[in-house]
Structures are given as structure tokens and as C-alpha cells.
CSV table of C-alpha atoms in Angstrom, one decimal:
chain,number,residue,atom,x,y,z
A,28,MET,CA,-26.4,7.1,-59.6
A,29,THR,CA,-27.9,9.5,-62.1
A,30,VAL,CA,-26.0,12.2,-63.8
A,31,CYS,CA,-27.9,15.1,-65.4
A,32,ASP,CA,-25.1,16.7,-67.4
A,33,SER,CA,-21.6,15.9,-68.6
A,34,GLU,CA,-19.9,18.5,-66.3
A,35,ALA,CA,-21.1,16.6,-63.3
A,36,ARG,CA,-19.1,13.7,-64.4
A,37,GLU,CA,-15.8,15.3,-63.7
A,38,MET,CA,-13.7,15.4,-60.5
A,39,LYS,CA,-10.4,16.9,-59.6
A,40,GLY,CA,-7.5,14.5,-59.8
A,41,MET,CA,-6.5,15.4,-56.2
A,42,VAL,CA,-9.5,13.3,-55.0
A,43,PHE,CA,-8.2,10.4,-57.1
A,44,THR,CA,-4.6,10.6,-55.9
A,45,GLU,CA,-5.7,10.8,-52.3
A,46,LEU,CA,-7.9,7.7,-52.7
A,47,LEU,CA,-5.1,5.8,-54.2
A,48,ASP,CA,-2.8,6.9,-51.3
A,49,MET,CA,-5.4,5.8,-48.8
A,50,VAL,CA,-5.9,2.4,-50.4
A,51,GLU,CA,-2.2,1.7,-50.6
A,52,ALA,CA,-1.6,2.8,-46.9
A,53,THR,CA,-4.6,0.8,-45.6
A,54,PHE,CA,-4.7,-2.3,-47.8
A,55,GLY,CA,-1.2,-2.4,-49.4
A,56,ALA,CA,0.2,-1.9,-52.9
A,57,GLU,CA,-0.9,-5.3,-54.2
A,58,ILE,CA,-4.6,-4.7,-53.3
A,59,LEU,CA,-4.4,-1.3,-54.9
A,60,GLU,CA,-2.9,-2.7,-58.1
A,61,GLU,CA,-5.5,-5.5,-58.3
A,62,SER,CA,-8.3,-3.1,-57.7
A,63,LEU,CA,-7.1,-0.8,-60.4
A,64,VAL,CA,-6.8,-3.7,-62.9
A,65,GLU,CA,-10.2,-5.1,-62.0
A,66,ALA,CA,-11.8,-1.6,-62.4
A,67,GLU,CA,-10.7,-1.5,-66.1
A,68,LEU,CA,-10.2,2.2,-66.0
A,69,PRO,CA,-9.8,4.3,-69.1
A,70,HIS,CA,-6.9,6.2,-67.5
A,71,GLY,CA,-5.4,3.0,-66.2
A,72,GLY,CA,-5.2,4.3,-62.7
A,73,ALA,CA,-2.7,7.0,-63.6
A,74,TYR,CA,-4.0,10.3,-62.2
A,75,THR,CA,-2.4,13.7,-61.4
A,76,ALA,CA,-3.6,16.0,-58.7
A,77,VAL,CA,-4.2,18.8,-61.1
A,78,GLY,CA,-6.0,16.8,-63.7
A,79,THR,CA,-9.7,16.3,-64.1
A,80,TYR,CA,-11.3,12.9,-64.6
A,81,PRO,CA,-14.7,11.2,-64.9
A,82,HIS,CA,-16.2,10.6,-61.5
A,83,GLU,CA,-17.3,7.2,-62.7
A,84,GLU,CA,-13.7,6.0,-62.4
A,85,ILE,CA,-13.6,6.7,-58.7
A,86,VAL,CA,-16.8,4.7,-58.3
A,87,ARG,CA,-15.3,1.9,-60.3
A,88,ILE,CA,-12.2,1.9,-58.0
A,89,VAL,CA,-14.3,1.8,-54.9
A,90,MET,CA,-16.5,-1.0,-56.2
A,91,ALA,CA,-13.4,-3.1,-57.2
A,92,LEU,CA,-11.8,-2.5,-53.9
A,93,SER,CA,-15.0,-3.5,-52.1
A,94,ARG,CA,-15.0,-6.8,-53.9
A,95,ARG,CA,-11.3,-7.3,-53.1
A,96,VAL,CA,-11.5,-6.5,-49.4
A,97,GLY,CA,-15.1,-7.5,-48.5
A,98,VAL,CA,-16.0,-4.0,-47.2
A,99,PRO,CA,-19.2,-2.4,-48.4
A,100,PRO,CA,-18.7,0.5,-50.8
A,101,ALA,CA,-20.5,2.9,-48.5
A,102,ASP,CA,-18.2,2.1,-45.7
A,103,LEU,CA,-15.2,2.5,-47.9
A,104,ALA,CA,-16.5,5.9,-49.1
A,105,LYS,CA,-17.0,7.0,-45.5
A,106,ALA,CA,-13.5,5.8,-44.5
A,107,PHE,CA,-12.1,7.7,-47.5
A,108,GLY,CA,-14.0,10.8,-46.3
A,109,CYS,CA,-12.4,10.6,-42.9
A,110,TYR,CA,-9.0,10.1,-44.5
A,111,LEU,CA,-9.6,13.0,-46.9
A,112,PHE,CA,-10.6,15.3,-44.0
A,113,ASP,CA,-7.3,14.5,-42.2
A,114,ARG,CA,-5.4,15.3,-45.4
A,115,PHE,CA,-7.2,18.5,-45.9
A,116,SER,CA,-6.5,19.5,-42.3
A,117,GLN,CA,-2.8,19.0,-43.0
A,118,THR,CA,-2.7,20.6,-46.4
A,119,TYR,CA,-5.1,23.5,-46.0
A,120,GLY,CA,-4.4,24.6,-42.4
A,121,ARG,CA,-5.5,28.1,-43.1
A,122,PHE,CA,-9.2,26.9,-43.1
A,123,PHE,CA,-8.7,25.8,-39.5
A,124,THR,CA,-7.2,29.0,-38.2
A,125,GLY,CA,-9.4,30.3,-35.4
A,126,VAL,CA,-11.8,27.4,-35.7
A,127,ASN,CA,-12.3,25.5,-32.5
A,128,HIS,CA,-15.3,23.3,-33.1
A,129,ALA,CA,-16.7,21.1,-35.8
A,130,PHE,CA,-19.9,23.1,-36.1
A,131,ASP,CA,-17.8,26.3,-36.8
A,132,LEU,CA,-16.0,24.6,-39.7
A,133,LEU,CA,-18.9,22.6,-41.1
A,134,ALA,CA,-21.4,25.5,-41.0
A,135,ASN,CA,-19.1,27.5,-43.3
A,136,VAL,CA,-18.2,24.8,-45.9
A,137,GLU,CA,-20.3,26.5,-48.5
A,138,THR,CA,-19.6,30.1,-47.7
A,139,HIS,CA,-15.9,30.0,-46.8
A,140,ILE,CA,-14.2,26.7,-47.9
A,141,HIS,CA,-16.0,26.2,-51.2
A,142,SER,CA,-15.6,29.8,-52.2
A,143,GLU,CA,-11.8,29.5,-51.6
A,144,VAL,CA,-11.7,26.2,-53.5
A,145,ARG,CA,-13.4,27.9,-56.5
A,146,LYS,CA,-10.7,30.5,-56.5
A,147,LEU,CA,-8.0,27.8,-56.7
A,148,TYR,CA,-10.0,25.6,-59.2
A,149,PRO,CA,-12.5,27.7,-61.1
A,150,ASP,CA,-13.7,24.7,-63.1
A,151,ALA,CA,-14.4,22.6,-60.0
A,152,LEU,CA,-17.9,21.4,-59.7
A,153,LEU,CA,-18.5,21.2,-56.0
A,154,PRO,CA,-21.5,19.8,-54.1
A,155,THR,CA,-23.7,22.3,-52.2
A,156,PHE,CA,-24.5,22.4,-48.5
A,157,ASP,CA,-27.4,24.3,-47.2
A,158,THR,CA,-26.8,24.7,-43.5
A,159,SER,CA,-29.0,25.8,-40.6
A,160,GLN,CA,-28.5,25.7,-36.8
A,161,PRO,CA,-31.9,25.4,-35.2
A,162,ASP,CA,-30.3,25.5,-31.7
A,163,ALA,CA,-26.8,25.7,-30.2
A,164,ASP,CA,-26.5,21.9,-30.1
A,165,THR,CA,-27.8,21.0,-33.6
A,166,LEU,CA,-26.4,21.6,-37.1
A,167,VAL,CA,-28.4,20.6,-40.1
A,168,MET,CA,-26.6,20.2,-43.5
A,169,VAL,CA,-28.4,19.4,-46.7
A,170,TYR,CA,-26.1,17.9,-49.2
A,171,ARG,CA,-26.8,18.1,-53.0
A,172,SER,CA,-24.6,16.8,-55.7
A,173,LYS,CA,-25.3,15.3,-59.1
A,174,ARG,CA,-22.6,12.8,-58.3
A,175,GLY,CA,-24.4,11.4,-55.3
A,176,PHE,CA,-21.4,11.0,-53.0
A,177,ALA,CA,-23.3,11.4,-49.7
A,178,ASP,CA,-21.2,8.7,-48.1
A,179,LEU,CA,-18.1,10.6,-48.9
A,180,ALA,CA,-19.6,13.7,-47.4
A,181,GLU,CA,-20.6,11.8,-44.3
A,182,GLY,CA,-17.1,10.6,-43.9
A,183,LEU,CA,-15.8,14.2,-44.2
A,184,MET,CA,-18.2,15.2,-41.4
A,185,LEU,CA,-17.1,12.2,-39.3
A,186,GLY,CA,-13.5,13.3,-39.9
A,187,ALA,CA,-14.3,16.8,-38.6
A,188,ILE,CA,-15.9,15.4,-35.5
A,189,GLN,CA,-12.8,13.3,-34.9
A,190,TYR,CA,-10.4,16.1,-35.6
A,191,PHE,CA,-12.1,18.4,-33.1
A,192,ASP,CA,-12.5,15.4,-30.6
A,193,GLU,CA,-16.1,16.3,-30.0
A,194,LYS,CA,-19.1,14.2,-28.9
A,195,ILE,CA,-21.4,14.7,-31.8
A,196,GLU,CA,-24.1,12.3,-33.0
A,197,LEU,CA,-24.5,12.2,-36.8
A,198,SER,CA,-27.7,10.9,-38.5
A,199,ARG,CA,-28.8,11.2,-42.1
A,200,GLU,CA,-31.9,11.0,-44.2
A,201,ASP,CA,-31.9,10.6,-48.0
A,202,PHE,CA,-34.8,12.4,-49.7
A,203,THR,CA,-36.1,13.8,-53.0
A,204,ASP,CA,-37.7,17.2,-53.4
A,205,ALA,CA,-38.4,19.6,-56.2
A,206,ARG,CA,-34.7,20.2,-56.7
A,207,GLY,CA,-33.9,16.5,-56.9
A,208,LYS,CA,-32.1,13.9,-54.7
A,209,ALA,CA,-30.5,15.2,-51.5
A,210,THR,CA,-29.3,14.0,-48.1
A,211,ARG,CA,-30.0,15.8,-44.8
A,212,PHE,CA,-27.3,15.3,-42.2
A,213,ILE,CA,-28.2,16.2,-38.6
A,214,LEU,CA,-25.4,16.7,-36.2
A,215,ARG,CA,-26.2,16.9,-32.5
A,216,GLN,CA,-23.9,17.7,-29.6
A,217,THR,CA,-24.2,15.0,-27.0
């Protein structure tokens, strides 16, 4: 994971607190505590939802948890993305008002959801999503982030598919272009 500037190293504490809640709910308090100790975190695993913390700490937590429970880090990140989407749907219901399909929500992540998040957290450094819809049954989302959390983004997309209970096939392709590393997600209605 390459980071180009120091600002890219920071994440909102809400992501950390949600991860810790998921780990405890899924694996138990003991596994959570062991993972936090093993990760040797500068913040000791104490995070507040309104704080800002180095993104490397979340990577260290996931890696330590992976070693503890024997689940690959990518799978844990995707599971966390699904969990996080469910939490977002409960906490930020206004984003779901009048939205009836996963494509409707996902196609507007950058223009609607991220613009609202920036109003709440002006210092938030969010990933970008370039979206296109080549036909009614296909949505293409190109994810770019200096943090390289494409697995988390994929989990969020899977969470949206599950939330709307739709039959959508999701595939991905990691690539590098003139703008750097990116991931192309292709969602197809089946």
C-alpha cells in the first residue's frame, strides 16, 4: 500500500469505532482485545467517532484479526464493508429516501453522498468514484483512493446489493493508468 501524502494517512474515527463494534459482535470481546494488543497500536485501540487517526492503524487491526481468526484480510475488509453499509443505512436514512435500487444509490455516491459527507466532515479525505452506466443493466464504478481500500469499497457495494435484495453480479479489475492505481467495479443486473 503506497501513500503519496500525509493527508491520505488519516481516517475518521467513526470507521474505526464501527470496525471494533463489528469485530466484537462477530468474533467476541476476547478476540477483539487480543487483536488490538497484537496490532501494537499507537492509540492503543481507543478511538472516538469524531477523531481522526492514521489509516495504517485500521490496516494493522485487520491484519492482526486475520491472524487470530484465520480469515484473509481481503475477506475481512469486504465483510466490514457489508457491515458498514448496514450501519450507514440505519444511521443515515436520509440518503435512502426515494432510492429503490442499488444502482440509484451507488451511481450517486460521489455527487450526492460524498458531497453531504464533506459538509459534515470538511476535512474528510474520501475516495473518488467515477461512474458510468453503459446500459440499463450495467453500472461501472472506478474507485480511486491513496489508501487502497478497494476491498472495503467492494464490501460496501455488496452491502448495497444485499440491502436492496437485488440480483446483481459484481466483478472487479485492478489497474494502473496515468492517474495511478485504481479499481474498476462492474455491476450487472442478472
